[in-house]
Short mmCIF file of C-alpha atoms and ligand atoms in Angstrom, two decimals:
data_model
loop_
_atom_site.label_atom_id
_atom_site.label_comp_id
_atom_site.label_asym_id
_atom_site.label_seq_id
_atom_site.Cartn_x
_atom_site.Cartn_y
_atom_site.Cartn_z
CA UNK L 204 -12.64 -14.60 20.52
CA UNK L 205 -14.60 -12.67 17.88
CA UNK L 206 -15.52 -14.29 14.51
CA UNK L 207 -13.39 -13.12 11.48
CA UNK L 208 -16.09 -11.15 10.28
CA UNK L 209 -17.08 -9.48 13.37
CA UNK L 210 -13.48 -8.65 13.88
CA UNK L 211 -11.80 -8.46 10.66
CA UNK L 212 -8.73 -6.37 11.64
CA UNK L 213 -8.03 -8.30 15.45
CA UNK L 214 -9.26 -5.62 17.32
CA UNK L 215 -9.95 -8.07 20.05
CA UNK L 216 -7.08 -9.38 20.78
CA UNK L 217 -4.88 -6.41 19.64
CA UNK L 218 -4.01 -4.79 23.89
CA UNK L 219 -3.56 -8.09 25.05
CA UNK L 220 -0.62 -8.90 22.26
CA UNK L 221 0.80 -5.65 23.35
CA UNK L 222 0.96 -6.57 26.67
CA UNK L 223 2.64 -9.91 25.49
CA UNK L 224 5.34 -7.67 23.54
CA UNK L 225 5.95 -6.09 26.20
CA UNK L 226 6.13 -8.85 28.52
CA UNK L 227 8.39 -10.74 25.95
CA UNK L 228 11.18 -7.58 26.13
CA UNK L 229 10.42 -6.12 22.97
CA UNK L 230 9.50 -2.69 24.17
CA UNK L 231 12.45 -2.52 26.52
CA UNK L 232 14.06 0.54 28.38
CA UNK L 233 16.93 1.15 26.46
CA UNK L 234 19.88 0.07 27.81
CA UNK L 235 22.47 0.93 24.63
CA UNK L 236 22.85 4.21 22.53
CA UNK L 237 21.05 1.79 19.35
CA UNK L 238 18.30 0.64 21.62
CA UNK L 239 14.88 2.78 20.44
CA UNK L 240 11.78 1.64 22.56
CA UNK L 241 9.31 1.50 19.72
CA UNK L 242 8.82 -1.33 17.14
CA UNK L 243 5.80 -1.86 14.82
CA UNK L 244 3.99 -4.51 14.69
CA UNK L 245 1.21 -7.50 12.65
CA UNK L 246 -1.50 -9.07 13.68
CA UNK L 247 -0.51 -11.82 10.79
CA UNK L 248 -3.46 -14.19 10.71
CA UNK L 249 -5.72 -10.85 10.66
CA UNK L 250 -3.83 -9.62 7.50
CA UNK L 251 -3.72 -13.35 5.80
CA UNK L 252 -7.77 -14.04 6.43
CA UNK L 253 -8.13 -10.04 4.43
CA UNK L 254 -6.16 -11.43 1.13
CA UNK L 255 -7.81 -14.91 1.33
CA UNK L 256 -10.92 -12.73 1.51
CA UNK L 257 -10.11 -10.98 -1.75
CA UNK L 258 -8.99 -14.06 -3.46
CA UNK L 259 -12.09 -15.96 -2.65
CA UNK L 260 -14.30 -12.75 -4.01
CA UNK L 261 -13.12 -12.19 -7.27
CA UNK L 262 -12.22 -15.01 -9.18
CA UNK L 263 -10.06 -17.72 -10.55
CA UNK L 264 -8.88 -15.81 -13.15
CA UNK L 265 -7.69 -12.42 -11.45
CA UNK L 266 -4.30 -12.30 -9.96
CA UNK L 267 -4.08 -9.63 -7.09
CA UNK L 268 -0.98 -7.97 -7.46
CA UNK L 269 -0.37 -5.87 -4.24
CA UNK L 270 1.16 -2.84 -4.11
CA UNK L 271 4.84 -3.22 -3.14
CA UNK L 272 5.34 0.48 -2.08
CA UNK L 273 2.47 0.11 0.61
CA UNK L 274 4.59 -1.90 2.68
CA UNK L 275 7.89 -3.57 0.80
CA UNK L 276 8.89 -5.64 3.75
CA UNK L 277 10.76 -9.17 2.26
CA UNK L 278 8.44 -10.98 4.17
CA UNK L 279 5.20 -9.43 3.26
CA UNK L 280 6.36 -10.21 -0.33
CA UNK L 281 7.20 -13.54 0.27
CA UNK L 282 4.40 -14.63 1.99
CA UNK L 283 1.65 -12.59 -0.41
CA UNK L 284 4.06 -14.84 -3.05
CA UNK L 285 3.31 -18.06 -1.61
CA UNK L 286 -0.56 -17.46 -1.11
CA UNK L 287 -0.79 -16.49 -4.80
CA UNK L 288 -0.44 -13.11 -5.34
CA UNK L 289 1.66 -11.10 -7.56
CA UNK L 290 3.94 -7.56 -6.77
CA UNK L 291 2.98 -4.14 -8.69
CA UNK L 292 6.01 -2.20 -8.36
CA UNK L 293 6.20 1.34 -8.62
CA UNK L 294 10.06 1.47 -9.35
CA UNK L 295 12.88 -0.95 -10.73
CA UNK L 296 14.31 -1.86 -7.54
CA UNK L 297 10.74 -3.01 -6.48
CA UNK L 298 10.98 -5.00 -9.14
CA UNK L 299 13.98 -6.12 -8.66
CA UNK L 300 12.73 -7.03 -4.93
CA UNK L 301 9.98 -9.06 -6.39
CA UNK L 302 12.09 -11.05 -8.19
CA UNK L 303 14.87 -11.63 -5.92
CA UNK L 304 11.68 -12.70 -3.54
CA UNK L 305 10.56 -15.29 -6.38
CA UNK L 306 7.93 -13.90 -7.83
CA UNK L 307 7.29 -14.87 -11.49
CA UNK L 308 7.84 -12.47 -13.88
CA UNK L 309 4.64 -12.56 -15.31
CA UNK L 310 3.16 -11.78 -11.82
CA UNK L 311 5.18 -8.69 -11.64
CA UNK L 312 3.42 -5.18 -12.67
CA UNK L 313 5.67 -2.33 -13.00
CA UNK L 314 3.70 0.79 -13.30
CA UNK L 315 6.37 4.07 -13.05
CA UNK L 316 5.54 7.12 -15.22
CA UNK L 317 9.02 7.71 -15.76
CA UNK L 318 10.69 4.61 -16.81
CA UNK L 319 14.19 4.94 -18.41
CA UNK L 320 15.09 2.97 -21.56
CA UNK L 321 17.35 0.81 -19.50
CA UNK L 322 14.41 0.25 -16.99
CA UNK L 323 12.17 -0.63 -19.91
CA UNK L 324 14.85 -3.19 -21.72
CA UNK L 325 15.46 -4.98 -18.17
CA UNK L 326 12.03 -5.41 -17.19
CA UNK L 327 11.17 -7.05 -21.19
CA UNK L 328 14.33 -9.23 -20.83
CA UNK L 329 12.95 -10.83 -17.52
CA UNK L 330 9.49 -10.84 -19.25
CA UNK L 331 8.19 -8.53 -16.28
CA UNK L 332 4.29 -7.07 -17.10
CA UNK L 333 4.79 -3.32 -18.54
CA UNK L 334 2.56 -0.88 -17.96
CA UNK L 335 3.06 1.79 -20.14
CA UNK L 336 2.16 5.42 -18.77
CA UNK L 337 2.34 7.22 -22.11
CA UNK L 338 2.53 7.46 -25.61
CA UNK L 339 6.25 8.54 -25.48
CA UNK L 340 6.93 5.09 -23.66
CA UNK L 341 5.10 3.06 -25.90
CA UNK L 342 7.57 4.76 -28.99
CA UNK L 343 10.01 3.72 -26.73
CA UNK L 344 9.17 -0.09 -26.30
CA UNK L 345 8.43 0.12 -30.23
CA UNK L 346 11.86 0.98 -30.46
CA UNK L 347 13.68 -1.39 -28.51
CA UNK L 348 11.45 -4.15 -29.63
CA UNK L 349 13.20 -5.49 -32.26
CA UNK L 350 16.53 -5.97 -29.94
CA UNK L 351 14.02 -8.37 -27.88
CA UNK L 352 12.98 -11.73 -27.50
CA UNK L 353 9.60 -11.30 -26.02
CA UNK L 354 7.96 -14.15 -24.46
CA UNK L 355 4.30 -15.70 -25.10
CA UNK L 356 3.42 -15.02 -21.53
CA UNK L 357 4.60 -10.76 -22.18
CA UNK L 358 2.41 -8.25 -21.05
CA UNK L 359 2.60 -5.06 -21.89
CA UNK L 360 -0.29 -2.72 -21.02
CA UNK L 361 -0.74 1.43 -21.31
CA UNK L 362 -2.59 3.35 -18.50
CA UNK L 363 -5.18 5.58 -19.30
CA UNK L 364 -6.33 8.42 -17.16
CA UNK L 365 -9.94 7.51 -17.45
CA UNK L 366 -10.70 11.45 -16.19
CA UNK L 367 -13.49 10.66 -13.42
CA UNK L 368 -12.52 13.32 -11.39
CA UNK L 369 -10.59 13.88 -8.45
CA UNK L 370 -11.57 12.48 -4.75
CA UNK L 371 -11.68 13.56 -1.63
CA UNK L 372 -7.67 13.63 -1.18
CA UNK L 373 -6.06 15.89 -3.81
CA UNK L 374 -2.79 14.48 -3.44
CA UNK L 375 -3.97 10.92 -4.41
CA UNK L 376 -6.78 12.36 -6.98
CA UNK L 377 -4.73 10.72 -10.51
CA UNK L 378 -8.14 11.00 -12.95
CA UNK L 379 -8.22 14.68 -13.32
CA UNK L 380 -6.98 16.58 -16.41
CA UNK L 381 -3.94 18.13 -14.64
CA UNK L 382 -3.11 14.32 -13.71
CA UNK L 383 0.81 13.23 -14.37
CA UNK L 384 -0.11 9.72 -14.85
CA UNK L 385 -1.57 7.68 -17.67
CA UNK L 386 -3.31 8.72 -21.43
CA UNK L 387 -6.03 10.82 -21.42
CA UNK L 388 -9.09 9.70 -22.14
CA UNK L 389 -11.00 12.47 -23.28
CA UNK L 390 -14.32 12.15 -24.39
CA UNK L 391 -14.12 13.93 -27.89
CA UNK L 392 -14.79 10.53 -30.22
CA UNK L 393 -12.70 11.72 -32.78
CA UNK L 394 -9.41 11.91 -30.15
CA UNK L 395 -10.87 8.35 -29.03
CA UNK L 396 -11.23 6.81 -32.55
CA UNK L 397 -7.68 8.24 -33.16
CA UNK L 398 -6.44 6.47 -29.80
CA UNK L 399 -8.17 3.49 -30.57
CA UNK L 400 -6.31 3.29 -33.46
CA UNK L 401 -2.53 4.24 -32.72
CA UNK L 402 -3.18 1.35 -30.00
CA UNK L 403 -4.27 -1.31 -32.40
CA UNK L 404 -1.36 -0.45 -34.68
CA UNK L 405 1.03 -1.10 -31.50
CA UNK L 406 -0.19 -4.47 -32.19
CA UNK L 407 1.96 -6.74 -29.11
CA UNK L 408 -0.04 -3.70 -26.96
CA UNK L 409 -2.33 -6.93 -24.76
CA UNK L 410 -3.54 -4.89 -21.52
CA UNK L 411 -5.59 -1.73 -20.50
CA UNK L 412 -4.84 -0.68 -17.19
CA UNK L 413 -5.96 2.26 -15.27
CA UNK L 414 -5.38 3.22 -11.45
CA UNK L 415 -8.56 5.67 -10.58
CA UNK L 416 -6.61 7.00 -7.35
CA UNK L 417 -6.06 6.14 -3.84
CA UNK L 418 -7.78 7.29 -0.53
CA UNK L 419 -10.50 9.28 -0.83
CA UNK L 420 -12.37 7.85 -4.17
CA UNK L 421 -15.46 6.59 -3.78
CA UNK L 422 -16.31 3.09 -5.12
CA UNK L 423 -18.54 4.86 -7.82
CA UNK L 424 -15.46 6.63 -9.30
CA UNK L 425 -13.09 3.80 -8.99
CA UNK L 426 -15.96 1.57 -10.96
CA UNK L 427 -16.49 3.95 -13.39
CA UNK L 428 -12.78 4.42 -14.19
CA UNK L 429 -12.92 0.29 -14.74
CA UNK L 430 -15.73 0.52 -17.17
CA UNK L 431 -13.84 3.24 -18.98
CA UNK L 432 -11.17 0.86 -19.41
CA UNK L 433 -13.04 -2.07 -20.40
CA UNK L 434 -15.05 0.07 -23.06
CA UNK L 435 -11.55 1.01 -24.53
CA UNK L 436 -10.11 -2.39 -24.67
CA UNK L 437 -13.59 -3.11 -26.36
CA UNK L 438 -12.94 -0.97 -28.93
CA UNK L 439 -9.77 -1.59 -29.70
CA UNK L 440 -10.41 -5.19 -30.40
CA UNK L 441 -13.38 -4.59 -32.45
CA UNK L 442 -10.84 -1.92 -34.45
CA UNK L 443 -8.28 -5.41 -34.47
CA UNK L 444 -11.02 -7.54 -35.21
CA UNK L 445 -10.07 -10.06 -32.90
CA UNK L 446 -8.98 -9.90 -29.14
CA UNK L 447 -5.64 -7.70 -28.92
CA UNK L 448 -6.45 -6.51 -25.36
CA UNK L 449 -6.72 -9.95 -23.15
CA UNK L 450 -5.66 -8.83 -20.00
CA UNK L 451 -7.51 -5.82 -17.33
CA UNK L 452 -5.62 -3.95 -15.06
CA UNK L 453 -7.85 -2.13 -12.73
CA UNK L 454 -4.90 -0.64 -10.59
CA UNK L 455 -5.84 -0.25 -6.71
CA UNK L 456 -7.48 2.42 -4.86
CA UNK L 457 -9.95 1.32 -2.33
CA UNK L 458 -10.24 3.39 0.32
CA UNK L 459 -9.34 2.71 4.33
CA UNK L 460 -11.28 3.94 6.93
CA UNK L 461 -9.41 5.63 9.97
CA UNK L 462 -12.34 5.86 12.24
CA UNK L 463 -12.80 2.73 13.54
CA UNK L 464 -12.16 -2.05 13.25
CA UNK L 465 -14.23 -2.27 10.44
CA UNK L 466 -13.03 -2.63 6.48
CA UNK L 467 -15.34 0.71 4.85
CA UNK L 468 -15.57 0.14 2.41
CA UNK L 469 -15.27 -3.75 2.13
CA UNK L 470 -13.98 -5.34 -1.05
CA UNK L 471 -17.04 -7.16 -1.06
CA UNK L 472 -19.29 -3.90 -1.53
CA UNK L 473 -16.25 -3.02 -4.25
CA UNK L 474 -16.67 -6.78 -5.94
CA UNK L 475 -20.38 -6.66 -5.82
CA UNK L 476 -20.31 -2.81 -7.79
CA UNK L 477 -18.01 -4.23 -10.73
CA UNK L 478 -19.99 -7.22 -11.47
CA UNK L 479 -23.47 -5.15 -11.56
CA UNK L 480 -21.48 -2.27 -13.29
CA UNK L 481 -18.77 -4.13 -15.40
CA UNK L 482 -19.48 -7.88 -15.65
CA UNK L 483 -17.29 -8.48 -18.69
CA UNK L 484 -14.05 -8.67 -16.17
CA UNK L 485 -15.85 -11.99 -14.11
CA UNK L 486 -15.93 -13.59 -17.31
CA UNK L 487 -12.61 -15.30 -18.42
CA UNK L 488 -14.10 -15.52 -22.15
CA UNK L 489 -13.88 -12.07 -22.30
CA UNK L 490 -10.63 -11.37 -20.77
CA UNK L 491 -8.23 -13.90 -19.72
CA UNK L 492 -6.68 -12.31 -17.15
CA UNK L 493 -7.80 -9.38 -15.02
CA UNK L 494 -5.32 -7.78 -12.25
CA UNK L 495 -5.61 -5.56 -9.16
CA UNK L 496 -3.08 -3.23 -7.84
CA UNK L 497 -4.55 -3.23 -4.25
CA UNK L 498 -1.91 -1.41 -1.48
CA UNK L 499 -3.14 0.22 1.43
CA UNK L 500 -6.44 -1.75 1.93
CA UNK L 501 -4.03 -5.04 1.73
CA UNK L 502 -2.09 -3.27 4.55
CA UNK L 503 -3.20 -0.11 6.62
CA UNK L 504 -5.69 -1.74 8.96
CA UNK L 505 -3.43 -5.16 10.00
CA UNK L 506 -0.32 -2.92 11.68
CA UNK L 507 0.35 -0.92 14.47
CA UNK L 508 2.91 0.84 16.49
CA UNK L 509 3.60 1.14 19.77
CA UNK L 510 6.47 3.52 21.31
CA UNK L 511 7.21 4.41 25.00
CA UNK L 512 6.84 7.83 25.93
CA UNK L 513 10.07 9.52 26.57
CA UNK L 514 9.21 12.91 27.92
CA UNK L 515 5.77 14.54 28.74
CA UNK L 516 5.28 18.91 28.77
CA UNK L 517 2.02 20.58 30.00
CA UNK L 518 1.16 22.79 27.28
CA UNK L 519 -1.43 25.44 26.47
CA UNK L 520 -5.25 23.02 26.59
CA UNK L 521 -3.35 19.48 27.53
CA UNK L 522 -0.29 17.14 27.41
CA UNK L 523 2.39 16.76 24.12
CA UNK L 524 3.85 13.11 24.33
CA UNK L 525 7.15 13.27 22.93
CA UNK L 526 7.30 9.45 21.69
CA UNK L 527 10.10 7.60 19.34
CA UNK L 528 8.13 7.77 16.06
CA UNK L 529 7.37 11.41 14.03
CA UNK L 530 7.15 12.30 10.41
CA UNK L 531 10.30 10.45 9.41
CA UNK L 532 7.23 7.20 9.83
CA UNK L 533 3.99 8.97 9.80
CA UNK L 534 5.02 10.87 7.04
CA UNK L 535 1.79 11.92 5.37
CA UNK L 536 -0.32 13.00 9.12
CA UNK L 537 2.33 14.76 10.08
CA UNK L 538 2.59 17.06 6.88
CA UNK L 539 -0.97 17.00 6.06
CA UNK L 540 -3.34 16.71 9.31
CA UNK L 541 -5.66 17.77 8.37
CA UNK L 542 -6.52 15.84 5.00
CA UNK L 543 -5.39 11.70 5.84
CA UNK L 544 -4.32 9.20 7.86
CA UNK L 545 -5.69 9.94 11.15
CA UNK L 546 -4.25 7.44 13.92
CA UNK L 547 -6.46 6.20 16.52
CA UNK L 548 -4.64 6.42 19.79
CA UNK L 549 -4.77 3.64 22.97
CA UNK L 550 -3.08 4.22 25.93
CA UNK L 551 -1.06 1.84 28.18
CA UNK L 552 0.77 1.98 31.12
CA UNK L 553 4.78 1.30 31.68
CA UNK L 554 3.88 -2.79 31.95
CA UNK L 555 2.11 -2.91 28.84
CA UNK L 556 -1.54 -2.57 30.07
CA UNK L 557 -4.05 -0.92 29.00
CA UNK L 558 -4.82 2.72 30.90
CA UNK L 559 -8.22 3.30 32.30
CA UNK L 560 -10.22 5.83 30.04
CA UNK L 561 -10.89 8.24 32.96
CA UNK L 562 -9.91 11.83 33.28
CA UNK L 563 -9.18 12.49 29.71
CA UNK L 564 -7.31 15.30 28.42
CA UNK L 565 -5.87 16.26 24.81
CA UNK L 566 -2.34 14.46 24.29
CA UNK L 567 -0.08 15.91 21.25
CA UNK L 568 1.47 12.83 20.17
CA UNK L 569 4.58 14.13 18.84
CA UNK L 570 8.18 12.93 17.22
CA UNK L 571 11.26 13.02 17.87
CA UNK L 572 12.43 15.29 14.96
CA UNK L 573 13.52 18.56 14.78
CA UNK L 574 10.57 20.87 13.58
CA UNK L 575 6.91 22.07 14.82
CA UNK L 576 4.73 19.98 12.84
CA UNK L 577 6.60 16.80 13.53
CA UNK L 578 3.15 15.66 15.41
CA UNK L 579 1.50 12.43 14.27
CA UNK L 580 -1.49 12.91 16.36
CA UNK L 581 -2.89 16.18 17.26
CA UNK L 582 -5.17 16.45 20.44
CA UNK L 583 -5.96 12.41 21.15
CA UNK L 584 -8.27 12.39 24.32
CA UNK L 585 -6.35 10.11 26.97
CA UNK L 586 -6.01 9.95 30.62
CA UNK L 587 -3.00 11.53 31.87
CA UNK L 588 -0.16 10.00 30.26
CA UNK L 589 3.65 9.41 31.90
CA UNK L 590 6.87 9.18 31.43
CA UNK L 591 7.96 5.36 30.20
CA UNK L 592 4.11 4.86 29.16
CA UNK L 593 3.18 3.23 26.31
CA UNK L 594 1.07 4.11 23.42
CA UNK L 595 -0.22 2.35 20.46
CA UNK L 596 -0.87 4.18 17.37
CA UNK L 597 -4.04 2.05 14.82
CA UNK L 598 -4.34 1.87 11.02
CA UNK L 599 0.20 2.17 10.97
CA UNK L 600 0.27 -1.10 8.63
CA UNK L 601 0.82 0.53 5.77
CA UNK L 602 1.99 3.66 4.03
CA UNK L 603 4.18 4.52 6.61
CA UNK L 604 7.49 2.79 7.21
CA UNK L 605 7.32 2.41 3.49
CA UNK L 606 7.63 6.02 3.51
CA UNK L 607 10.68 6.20 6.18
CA UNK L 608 12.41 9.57 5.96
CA UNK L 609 16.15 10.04 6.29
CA UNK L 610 15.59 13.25 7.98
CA UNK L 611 17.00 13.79 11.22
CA UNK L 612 19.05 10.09 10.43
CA UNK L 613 16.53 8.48 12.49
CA UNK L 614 16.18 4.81 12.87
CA UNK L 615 13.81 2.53 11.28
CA UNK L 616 12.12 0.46 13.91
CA UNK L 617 12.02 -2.95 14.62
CA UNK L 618 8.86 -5.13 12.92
CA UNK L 619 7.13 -8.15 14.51
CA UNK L 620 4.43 -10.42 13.12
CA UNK L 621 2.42 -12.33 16.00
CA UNK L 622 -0.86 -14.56 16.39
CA UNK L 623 -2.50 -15.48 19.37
CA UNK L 624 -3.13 -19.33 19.58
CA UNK L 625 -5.66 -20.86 20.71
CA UNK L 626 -4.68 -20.90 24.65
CA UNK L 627 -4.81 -16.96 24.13
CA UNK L 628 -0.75 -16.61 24.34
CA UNK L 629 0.93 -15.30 21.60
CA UNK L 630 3.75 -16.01 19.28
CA UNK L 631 6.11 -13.37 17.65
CA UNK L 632 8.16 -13.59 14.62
CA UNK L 633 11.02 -11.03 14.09
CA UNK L 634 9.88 -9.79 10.36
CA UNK L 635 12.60 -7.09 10.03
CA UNK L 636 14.94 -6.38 12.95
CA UNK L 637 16.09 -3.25 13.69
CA UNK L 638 18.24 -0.51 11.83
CA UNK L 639 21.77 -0.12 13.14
CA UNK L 640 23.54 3.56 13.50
CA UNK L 641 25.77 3.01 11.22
CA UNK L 642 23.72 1.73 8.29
CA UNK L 643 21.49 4.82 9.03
CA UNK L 644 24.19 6.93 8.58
CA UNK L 645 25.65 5.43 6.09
CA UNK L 646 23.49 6.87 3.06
CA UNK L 647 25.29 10.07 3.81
CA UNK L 648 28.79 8.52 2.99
CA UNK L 649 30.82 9.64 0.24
C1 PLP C 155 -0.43 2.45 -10.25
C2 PLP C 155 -0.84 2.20 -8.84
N1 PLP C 155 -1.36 1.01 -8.53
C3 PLP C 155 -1.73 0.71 -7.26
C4 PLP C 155 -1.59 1.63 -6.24
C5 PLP C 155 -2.04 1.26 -4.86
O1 PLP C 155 -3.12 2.03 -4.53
P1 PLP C 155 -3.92 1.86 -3.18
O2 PLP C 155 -2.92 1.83 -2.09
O3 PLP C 155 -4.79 3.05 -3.11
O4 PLP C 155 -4.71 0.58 -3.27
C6 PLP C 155 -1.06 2.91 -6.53
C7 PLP C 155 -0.90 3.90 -5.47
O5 PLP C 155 -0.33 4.92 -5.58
C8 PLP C 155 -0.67 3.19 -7.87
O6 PLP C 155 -0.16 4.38 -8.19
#
């Protein structure tokens, strides 16, 4: 088997435990009207060597929070729990996840730029870490603070939009001028001084946090936006004259590469570029506490799906695979194909083993729902593909069910962790099981 480093995502071993699924039944031919022949699925030790990896490179006193709405599976959260890692939660029910799932408060980030007062007074009662996103929330905590018995361990950050620009993905660019999120940090040093100052006057304010963007920024602009922060907290405690920010929140944002196994880039290159670009957040004298909002690098490149072909057409230049999983899953390929998330493609046959790469032809790998762009895949080159045949889609471990649809009332799939021990066999762990008619219809009830 490969070494961990050669094969960081489990490339190698990745056909064979799809041949196992499918040898285990958990691809089968549907025999009942609730029976979909699709599941997604974890190479678990894969995505528990990529956090230990993270943990090892930063240091003892950052606490990797990982993004929740990347992939908000119970068992994700409860195992990135127990290995040490904290939840940031874009909404209140993710928080409320997190802490059902036993996170401690403290190790829970919410980060919404539209919090509602009650939001705001339940996540300071269970002493949950606050981001604020603007200056109208922070009046608002002001507000309610004096209702509130605020712990020692409290957190409560703002977000500044530390304006590096945008990236390669508009959609995900959050540092531009025109961005919803965060306070602007513009470079006029009379708005800063003024900034500086309405934050040392909010005197419980303890954290800076910014979130550069997601896919598509380069490490450059996600450093920069770091040292942008870190200059700010600077000079708010020299304006306090004593340490009144204590805590760094340096959001997420690095980048996943759809093109091949590899992690591009790595969080080591991302490590390496803050401690030559922004060493004060590797030194715990300086800031006690520094967090990361990490989500689709923790995720993307550990899950995949695999879904029988139903029904194959001839069409105009190839082959359209009508398979069990469309937009309602791949939400953001299908509506934007050309710009992200590009799935790799492997072909298998009806058994579960791999197809010969000969004859290849363009394959649409389309959905089941009821419109024209409902294609996850656009032109993969595979040999001839069949009826019953089974394809795998790559990079599907995050960012996708996450994103499930109700459109069309379609059915979430089934999700399985496995890991191959060391005779080569595999083991497989039900980690959510599959979504019922009548719990898929029953959002639409009265
Ligand atoms: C505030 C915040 N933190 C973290 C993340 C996770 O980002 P990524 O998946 O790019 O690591 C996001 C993504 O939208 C975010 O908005």
């Amino acid at each position: 088997m490969a070494s961990a480093e050669l094969d960081p995502v489990g490339a190698a071993c990745r056909s064979a435990a799809l041949s196992a699924a499918v040898d285990a039944g958990l691809l089968r031919v549907p025999e009942t009207i609730e029976d979909k022949p699709m599941a997604l699925f974890y190479d678990l030790d894969a995505w528990e060597r990529n956090l230990a990896n993270i943990r090892a490179l930063f240091g003892s006193h950052w606490l990797h929070a990982c993004a929740a709405k990347t992939n908000p599976l119970f068992w994700f959260l409860r195992r990135e729990k127990a290995l040490g890692h904290g939840a940031e939660c874009a909404s209140i029910a993710e928080v409320v996840a997190a802490l059902e799932n036993g996170f401690a408060p403290e190790n829970v980030v919410f980060d919404s730029p539209s919090k509602t007062i009650p939001e705001i007074r339940y996540a300071l009662e269970k002493g949950v870490h606050l981001n604020m996103d603007n200056l109208q929330e922070l009046d608002r905590v002001v507000d309610l603070l004096p209702g509130l018995q605020l712990g020692e361990q409290q957190v409560l950050g703002l977000r500044l939009n530390p304006l590096v620009g945008a990236g390669s993905i508009a959609a995900f660019s959050v540092s531009t001028g025109k961005s919803k999120f965060g306070v602007p940090l513009y470079p006029d040093p009379k708005y800063q001084a003024e900034l500086v100052q309405r934050v040392t006057k909010a005197s419980f304010l303890n954290c800076i946090h910014v979130h550069t963007g997601s896919g598509g920024m380069g490490l450059k602009q996600l450093v920069s936006g770091v040292r942008a922060a870190v200059d700010f907290a600077k000079a708010v405690n020299e304006a306090a004259g004593h340490q009144q920010v204590r805590i760094i929140d340096i959001g997420g944002g690095l980048s996943t590469n759809f093109e091949d196994d590899t992690l591009t880039p790595s969080f080591s290159e991302y490590a390496d570029a803050l401690r030559q670009e922004v060493p004060e957040i590797f030194d715990a004298s300086q800031f006690e506490r520094v967090i990361s909002e990490f989500g689709a690098s923790c995720h993307i490149k550990f899950g995949w799906l695999a879904s029988r072909i139903e029904y194959i057409k001839e069409c105009d230049g190839g082959r359209i695979a009508l398979i069990h999983a469309g937009s309602e899953i791949f939400l953001r390929s299908s509506y934007c194909p050309d710009t992200f998330m590009k799935h790799r493609v492997l072909p298998f046959d009806a058994t579960g083993r791999p197809k010969a790469a000969t004859d290849l032809i363009p394959h649409d790998i389309a959905g089941p729902l009821c419109f024209a762009g409902d294609v996850v895949v656009r032109d993969a080159m595979l040999p001839p593909m069949d009826q019953g045949d089974i394809v795998m889609l790559m990079d599907a471990g995050g960012n996708t069910l996450s994103l499930h649809t109700t459109h069309c009332s379609r059915q979430m799939p089934s999700v399985f962790g496995y890991r191959q021990l060391p005779d080569a066999s595999f083991t497989f762990e039900t980690l959510k099981g599959p979504q019922l008619i009548k719990d898929t219809i029953g959002v639409w009830r009265p």
